[in-house]
C-alpha positions as CSV (number, residue, x, y, z in Angstrom):
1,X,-10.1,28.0,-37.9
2,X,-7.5,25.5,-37.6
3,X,-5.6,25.2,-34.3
4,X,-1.8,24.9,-34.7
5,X,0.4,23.4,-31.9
6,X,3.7,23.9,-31.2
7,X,5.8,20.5,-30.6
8,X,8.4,22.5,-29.0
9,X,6.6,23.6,-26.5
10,X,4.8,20.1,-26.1
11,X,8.4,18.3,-25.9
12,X,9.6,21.1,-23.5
13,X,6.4,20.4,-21.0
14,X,7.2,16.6,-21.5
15,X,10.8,17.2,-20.4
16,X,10.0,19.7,-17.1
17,X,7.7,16.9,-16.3
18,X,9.9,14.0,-16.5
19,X,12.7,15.9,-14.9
20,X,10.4,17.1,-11.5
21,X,13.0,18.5,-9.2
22,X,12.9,20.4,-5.5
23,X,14.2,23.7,-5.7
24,X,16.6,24.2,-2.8
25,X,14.9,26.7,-0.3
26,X,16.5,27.3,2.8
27,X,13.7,26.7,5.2
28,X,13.5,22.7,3.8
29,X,16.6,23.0,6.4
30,X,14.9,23.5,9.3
31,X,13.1,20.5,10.3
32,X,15.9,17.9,9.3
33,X,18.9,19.8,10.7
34,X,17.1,20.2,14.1
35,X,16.5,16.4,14.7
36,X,20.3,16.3,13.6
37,X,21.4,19.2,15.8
38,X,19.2,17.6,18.9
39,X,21.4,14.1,17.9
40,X,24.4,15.6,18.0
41,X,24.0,17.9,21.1
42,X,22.3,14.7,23.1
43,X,25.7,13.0,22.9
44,X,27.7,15.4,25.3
45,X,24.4,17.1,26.7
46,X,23.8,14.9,30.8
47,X,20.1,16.2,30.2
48,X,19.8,14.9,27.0
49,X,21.9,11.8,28.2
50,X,19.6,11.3,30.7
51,X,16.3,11.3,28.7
52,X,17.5,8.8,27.0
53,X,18.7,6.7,29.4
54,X,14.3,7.2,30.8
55,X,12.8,6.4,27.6
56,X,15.5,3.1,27.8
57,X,13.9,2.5,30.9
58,X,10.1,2.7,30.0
59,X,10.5,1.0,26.7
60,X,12.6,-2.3,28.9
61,X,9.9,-2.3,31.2
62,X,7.2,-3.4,28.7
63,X,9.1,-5.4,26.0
64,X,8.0,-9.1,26.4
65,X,10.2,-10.2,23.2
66,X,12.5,-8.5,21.0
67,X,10.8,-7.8,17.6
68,X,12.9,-7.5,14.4
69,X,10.1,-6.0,12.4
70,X,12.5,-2.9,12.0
71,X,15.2,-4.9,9.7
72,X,12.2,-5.0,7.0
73,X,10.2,-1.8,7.3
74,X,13.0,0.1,7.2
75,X,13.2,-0.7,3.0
76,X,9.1,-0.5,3.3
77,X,9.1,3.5,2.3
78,X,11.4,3.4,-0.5
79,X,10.1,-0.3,-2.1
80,X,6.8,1.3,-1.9
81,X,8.3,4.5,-4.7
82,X,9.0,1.2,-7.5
83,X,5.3,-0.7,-6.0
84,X,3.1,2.2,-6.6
85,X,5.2,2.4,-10.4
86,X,4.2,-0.8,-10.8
87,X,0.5,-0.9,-10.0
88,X,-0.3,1.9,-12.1
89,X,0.3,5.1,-10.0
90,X,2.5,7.7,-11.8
91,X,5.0,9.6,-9.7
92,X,6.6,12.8,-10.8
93,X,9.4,11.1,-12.3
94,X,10.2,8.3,-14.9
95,X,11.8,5.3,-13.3
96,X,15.1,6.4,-14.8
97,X,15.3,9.3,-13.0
98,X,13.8,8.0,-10.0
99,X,16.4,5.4,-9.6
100,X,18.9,8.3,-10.0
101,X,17.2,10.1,-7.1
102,X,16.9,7.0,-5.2
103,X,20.6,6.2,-5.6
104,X,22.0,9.7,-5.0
105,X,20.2,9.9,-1.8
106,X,20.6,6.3,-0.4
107,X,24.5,7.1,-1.3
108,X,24.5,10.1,0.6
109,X,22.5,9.0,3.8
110,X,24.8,5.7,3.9
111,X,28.3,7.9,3.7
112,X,26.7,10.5,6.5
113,X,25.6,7.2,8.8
114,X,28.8,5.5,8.7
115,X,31.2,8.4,8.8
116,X,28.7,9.3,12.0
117,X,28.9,5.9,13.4
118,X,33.2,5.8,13.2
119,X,33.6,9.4,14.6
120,X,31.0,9.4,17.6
121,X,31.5,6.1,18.6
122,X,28.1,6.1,20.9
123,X,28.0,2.2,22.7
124,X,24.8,1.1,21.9
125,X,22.2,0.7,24.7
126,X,22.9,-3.1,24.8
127,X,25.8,-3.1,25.0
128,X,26.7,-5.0,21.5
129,X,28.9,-2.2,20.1
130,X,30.2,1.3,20.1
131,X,28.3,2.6,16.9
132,X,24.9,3.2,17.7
133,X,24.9,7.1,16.5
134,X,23.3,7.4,14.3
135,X,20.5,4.9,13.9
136,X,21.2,3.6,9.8
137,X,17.5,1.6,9.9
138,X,15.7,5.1,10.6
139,X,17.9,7.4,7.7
140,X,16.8,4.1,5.9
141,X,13.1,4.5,6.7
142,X,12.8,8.3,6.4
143,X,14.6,8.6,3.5
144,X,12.5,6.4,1.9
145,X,9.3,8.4,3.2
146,X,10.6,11.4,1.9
147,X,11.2,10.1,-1.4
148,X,7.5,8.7,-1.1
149,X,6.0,11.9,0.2
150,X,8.0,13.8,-2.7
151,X,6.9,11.2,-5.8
152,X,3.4,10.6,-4.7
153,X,2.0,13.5,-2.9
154,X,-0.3,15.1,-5.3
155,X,-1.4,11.7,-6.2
156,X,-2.7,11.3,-2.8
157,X,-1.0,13.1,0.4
158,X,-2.1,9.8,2.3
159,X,1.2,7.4,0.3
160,X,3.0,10.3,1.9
161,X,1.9,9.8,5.2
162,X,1.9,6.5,5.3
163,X,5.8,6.4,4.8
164,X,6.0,8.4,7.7
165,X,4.0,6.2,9.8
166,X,6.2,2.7,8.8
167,X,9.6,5.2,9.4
168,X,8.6,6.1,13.0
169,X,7.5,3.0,14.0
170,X,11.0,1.6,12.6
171,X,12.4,4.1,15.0
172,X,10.1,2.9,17.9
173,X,11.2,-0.3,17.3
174,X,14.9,0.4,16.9
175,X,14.3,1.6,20.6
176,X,11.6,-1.2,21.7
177,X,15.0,-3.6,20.7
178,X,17.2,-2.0,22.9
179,X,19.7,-1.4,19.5
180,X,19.4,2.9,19.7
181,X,19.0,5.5,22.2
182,X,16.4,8.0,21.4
183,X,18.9,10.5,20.1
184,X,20.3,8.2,17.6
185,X,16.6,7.8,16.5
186,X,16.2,11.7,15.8
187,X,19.4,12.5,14.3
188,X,18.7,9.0,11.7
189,X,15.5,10.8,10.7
190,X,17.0,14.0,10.1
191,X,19.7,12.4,8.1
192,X,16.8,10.1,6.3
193,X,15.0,13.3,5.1
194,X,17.8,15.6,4.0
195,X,19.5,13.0,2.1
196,X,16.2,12.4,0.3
197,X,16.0,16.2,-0.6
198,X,19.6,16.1,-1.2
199,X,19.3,13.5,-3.9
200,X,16.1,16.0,-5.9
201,X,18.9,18.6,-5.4
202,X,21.3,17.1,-7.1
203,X,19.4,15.3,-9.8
204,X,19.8,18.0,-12.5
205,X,24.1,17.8,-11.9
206,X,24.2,14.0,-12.2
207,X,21.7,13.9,-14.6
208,X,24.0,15.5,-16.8
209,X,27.2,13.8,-16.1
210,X,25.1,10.4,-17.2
211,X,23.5,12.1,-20.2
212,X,25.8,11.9,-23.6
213,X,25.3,14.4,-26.7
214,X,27.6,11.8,-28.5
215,X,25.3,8.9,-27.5
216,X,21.4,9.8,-27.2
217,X,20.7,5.9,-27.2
218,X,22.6,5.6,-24.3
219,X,21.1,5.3,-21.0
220,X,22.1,4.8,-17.1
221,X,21.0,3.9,-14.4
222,X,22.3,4.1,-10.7
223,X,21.9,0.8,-8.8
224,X,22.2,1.2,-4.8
225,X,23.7,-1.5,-2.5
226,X,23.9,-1.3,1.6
227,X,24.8,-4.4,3.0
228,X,24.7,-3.3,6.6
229,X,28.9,-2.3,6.7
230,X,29.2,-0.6,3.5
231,X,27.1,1.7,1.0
232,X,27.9,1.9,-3.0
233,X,26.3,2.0,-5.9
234,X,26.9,0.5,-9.5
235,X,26.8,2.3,-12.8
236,X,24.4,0.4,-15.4
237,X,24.9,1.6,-18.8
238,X,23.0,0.3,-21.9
239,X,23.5,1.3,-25.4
């Protein structure tokens, strides 16, 4: 007996996995809000103040030479979401609507940072200026682990993991440079990983706004910039 298949359902299957999302649930809160919240209370908190100011004073006590290994990993976690596309290793999601991902939540980490960074104005620990809260380098680093960890995990947990290793050593050596306190190091991670989460949240909304019935050849593509100051994006459309 002949087996019919249904190409609707085929095309539907192809289109729930090409559009993998996160479902918001509130307990994804938890763990970045906390490093956020501990961030944010550490700034007017003398305890908190003062465990920073200890850390400062271990880390000085065995730093040789400053290392600026932290102004490259930090791009490590999210370079490595394209590198494993490249090589072979399918993600959950095309590279279309990874870039939108990508862009939505590098977008959203930058404008949190710098908004931060202007109202807190926390002097950094050597002195060099008053915007060391939060640290950019980590929501750099653990965003991009996130997004890793989100993409690649059922490939293998390990690309996950791996993320998170290069985004806390950025933070270590955000600190091992005397550039942020320890506080600024936690709330950057929270930041990091709920903008990453953010961006999967959002994905379905701004997929939409870029989609056109009118159009279906046309297709765009978010392209991120940071240069340090500012964050943006550009708009790429190609019919």
């Amino acid at each position: 007996m002949a087996q019919t298949i249904d190409k609707t359902d085929s095309i539907a299957s192809l289109k729930v996995k090409n559009n993998y999302q996160i479902q918001f649930k509130a307990k994804q809160l938890i763990i970045p809000v906390a490093l956020i919240g501990y961030g944010i209370i550490g700034i007017g908190s003398d305890q908190l103040e003062a465990f920073n100011f200890e850390i400062r004073e271990e880390v000085k006590e065995n730093i040789d030479r400053k290392l600026s290994i932290d102004d490259f990993s930090q791009y490590a976690p999210v370079a490595s979401v394209y590198a494993l596309g490249v090589l072979g290793i399918k993600g959950k999601n095309n590279i279309r609507d990874k870039t939108i991902i990508v862009a939505t939540s590098y977008l959203i980490m930058g404008l949190t940072v710098n908004s931060l960074k202007k109202i807190t104005k926390v002097e950094r620990p050597d002195g060099s200026g008053l915007n060391s809260f939060p640290s950019g380098h980590t929501a750099t680093a653990f965003m991009g682990a996130e997004l890793l960890y989100q993409e690649y995990k059922d490939v293998s947990i390990w690309y996950g993991i791996s993320g998170y290793v290069v985004a806390t050593g950025t933070g270590v050596f955000r600190m091992y440079n005397n550039r942020h306190w320890f506080t600024d190091v936690v709330a950057g991670a929270g930041i990091g990983i709920l903008s990453a989460k953010a961006g999967y949240w959002l994905y379905p909304t701004i997929n939409k706004l870029l989609s056109s019935k009118k159009n279906t050849n046309k297709k765009s593509t978010f392209i991120p910039y940071y240069d340090g100051k500012q964050v943006g994006f550009g708009l790429v459309t190609v019919f």
